[in-house]
């Protein structure tokens, strides 16, 4: 394996580390680190990022009407962190284990990850 090319497991793990990590992993995936494992985790982490953005936007709006919703936002984000950790562990061990509850929605949904 070429030293400039990341290992498929490394690409998988990096895809869960911020948006910059996802972009680095995606670029390396497109430049030759292609594997079904890397593709799977790029899809899972991208889907999780979308879930984070959408749920935070949706759950922030009611906070303007009642501060009780802050508690729901915190619980939501704790759940998303748990999903993130599950995905990161799955990538670290090199297995294709979908994110609990939501992972099956992301399989083969993002056509730009080929």
Short mmCIF file of C-alpha atoms in Angstrom, two decimals:
data_model
loop_
_atom_site.label_atom_id
_atom_site.label_comp_id
_atom_site.label_asym_id
_atom_site.label_seq_id
_atom_site.Cartn_x
_atom_site.Cartn_y
_atom_site.Cartn_z
CA UNK A 1 0.00 0.00 0.00
CA UNK A 2 1.19 3.46 -0.88
CA UNK A 3 2.19 5.60 2.13
CA UNK A 4 0.21 8.57 0.85
CA UNK A 5 -2.99 6.53 0.73
CA UNK A 6 -4.86 6.02 3.96
CA UNK A 7 -5.84 2.57 5.07
CA UNK A 8 -9.56 1.78 4.70
CA UNK A 9 -9.98 1.50 8.47
CA UNK A 10 -8.31 4.87 8.99
CA UNK A 11 -10.61 6.47 6.42
CA UNK A 12 -13.57 4.94 8.27
CA UNK A 13 -12.51 6.33 11.64
CA UNK A 14 -11.58 9.79 10.35
CA UNK A 15 -14.98 10.12 8.67
CA UNK A 16 -16.56 10.47 12.13
CA UNK A 17 -14.20 13.23 13.29
CA UNK A 18 -15.82 16.59 12.47
CA UNK A 19 -16.78 17.85 9.03
CA UNK A 20 -13.13 18.45 8.19
CA UNK A 21 -12.31 14.85 9.06
CA UNK A 22 -15.19 13.69 6.89
CA UNK A 23 -13.92 15.76 3.95
CA UNK A 24 -10.37 14.40 4.38
CA UNK A 25 -11.71 10.84 4.54
CA UNK A 26 -13.91 11.42 1.48
CA UNK A 27 -11.02 12.85 -0.56
CA UNK A 28 -8.81 9.90 0.39
CA UNK A 29 -11.63 7.52 -0.46
CA UNK A 30 -12.03 9.10 -3.90
CA UNK A 31 -8.26 9.08 -4.48
CA UNK A 32 -7.81 5.36 -4.07
CA UNK A 33 -8.67 4.25 -0.54
CA UNK A 34 -11.93 2.79 -1.86
CA UNK A 35 -13.41 -0.09 0.06
CA UNK A 36 -16.87 -1.17 1.06
CA UNK A 37 -15.94 -0.51 4.71
CA UNK A 38 -14.88 3.08 4.04
CA UNK A 39 -17.97 3.71 1.87
CA UNK A 40 -20.23 2.31 4.59
CA UNK A 41 -18.77 4.54 7.31
CA UNK A 42 -18.71 7.61 5.07
CA UNK A 43 -22.44 7.08 4.52
CA UNK A 44 -23.15 6.47 8.19
CA UNK A 45 -21.19 9.50 9.40
CA UNK A 46 -22.66 11.76 6.72
CA UNK A 47 -26.18 10.63 7.62
CA UNK A 48 -25.46 11.23 11.30
CA UNK A 49 -24.20 14.74 10.52
CA UNK A 50 -27.43 15.47 8.65
CA UNK A 51 -29.43 14.15 11.61
CA UNK A 52 -27.49 16.41 13.98
CA UNK A 53 -28.15 19.50 11.87
CA UNK A 54 -31.82 18.77 11.20
CA UNK A 55 -32.76 17.75 14.74
CA UNK A 56 -30.92 20.70 16.27
CA UNK A 57 -32.68 23.16 13.97
CA UNK A 58 -36.07 21.58 14.64
CA UNK A 59 -35.55 21.36 18.40
CA UNK A 60 -34.11 24.86 18.76
CA UNK A 61 -37.20 26.60 17.39
CA UNK A 62 -39.50 25.71 20.36
CA UNK A 63 -36.91 27.07 22.82
CA UNK A 64 -37.99 30.58 21.83
CA UNK A 65 -41.47 29.80 23.17
CA UNK A 66 -40.66 27.79 26.30
CA UNK A 67 -37.32 27.14 27.98
CA UNK A 68 -38.45 23.60 28.89
CA UNK A 69 -37.43 22.52 25.40
CA UNK A 70 -33.78 23.07 26.31
CA UNK A 71 -33.99 19.83 28.29
CA UNK A 72 -35.31 18.00 25.22
CA UNK A 73 -32.49 19.46 23.12
CA UNK A 74 -29.91 18.27 25.64
CA UNK A 75 -31.42 14.76 25.72
CA UNK A 76 -31.49 14.70 21.91
CA UNK A 77 -27.84 15.71 21.68
CA UNK A 78 -26.81 13.14 24.29
CA UNK A 79 -28.49 10.47 22.17
CA UNK A 80 -26.69 11.72 19.06
CA UNK A 81 -23.35 11.60 20.89
CA UNK A 82 -24.07 7.99 21.85
CA UNK A 83 -24.79 7.19 18.19
CA UNK A 84 -21.58 8.97 17.18
CA UNK A 85 -19.57 6.89 19.68
CA UNK A 86 -21.22 3.70 18.40
CA UNK A 87 -20.24 4.58 14.83
CA UNK A 88 -16.71 5.49 15.84
CA UNK A 89 -16.26 2.19 17.69
CA UNK A 90 -17.67 0.26 14.74
CA UNK A 91 -15.22 2.00 12.38
CA UNK A 92 -12.30 1.45 14.77
CA UNK A 93 -12.91 -2.29 14.86
CA UNK A 94 -13.42 -2.41 11.10
CA UNK A 95 -16.98 -3.76 11.10
CA UNK A 96 -20.03 -2.66 9.14
CA UNK A 97 -22.41 -2.21 12.05
CA UNK A 98 -25.14 0.36 11.25
CA UNK A 99 -25.82 3.12 13.73
CA UNK A 100 -28.55 2.04 16.16
CA UNK A 101 -32.09 3.07 15.17
CA UNK A 102 -31.09 5.27 12.21
CA UNK A 103 -28.19 3.61 10.39
CA UNK A 104 -30.28 1.52 8.00
CA UNK A 105 -31.76 4.73 6.53
CA UNK A 106 -28.34 5.81 5.25
CA UNK A 107 -27.24 2.65 3.43
CA UNK A 108 -26.73 3.44 -0.28
CA UNK A 109 -28.65 6.73 -0.02
CA UNK A 110 -25.86 9.15 -0.86
CA UNK A 111 -25.07 8.62 -4.55
CA UNK A 112 -22.04 10.94 -4.54
CA UNK A 113 -20.21 8.40 -2.34
CA UNK A 114 -19.39 5.79 -5.01
#
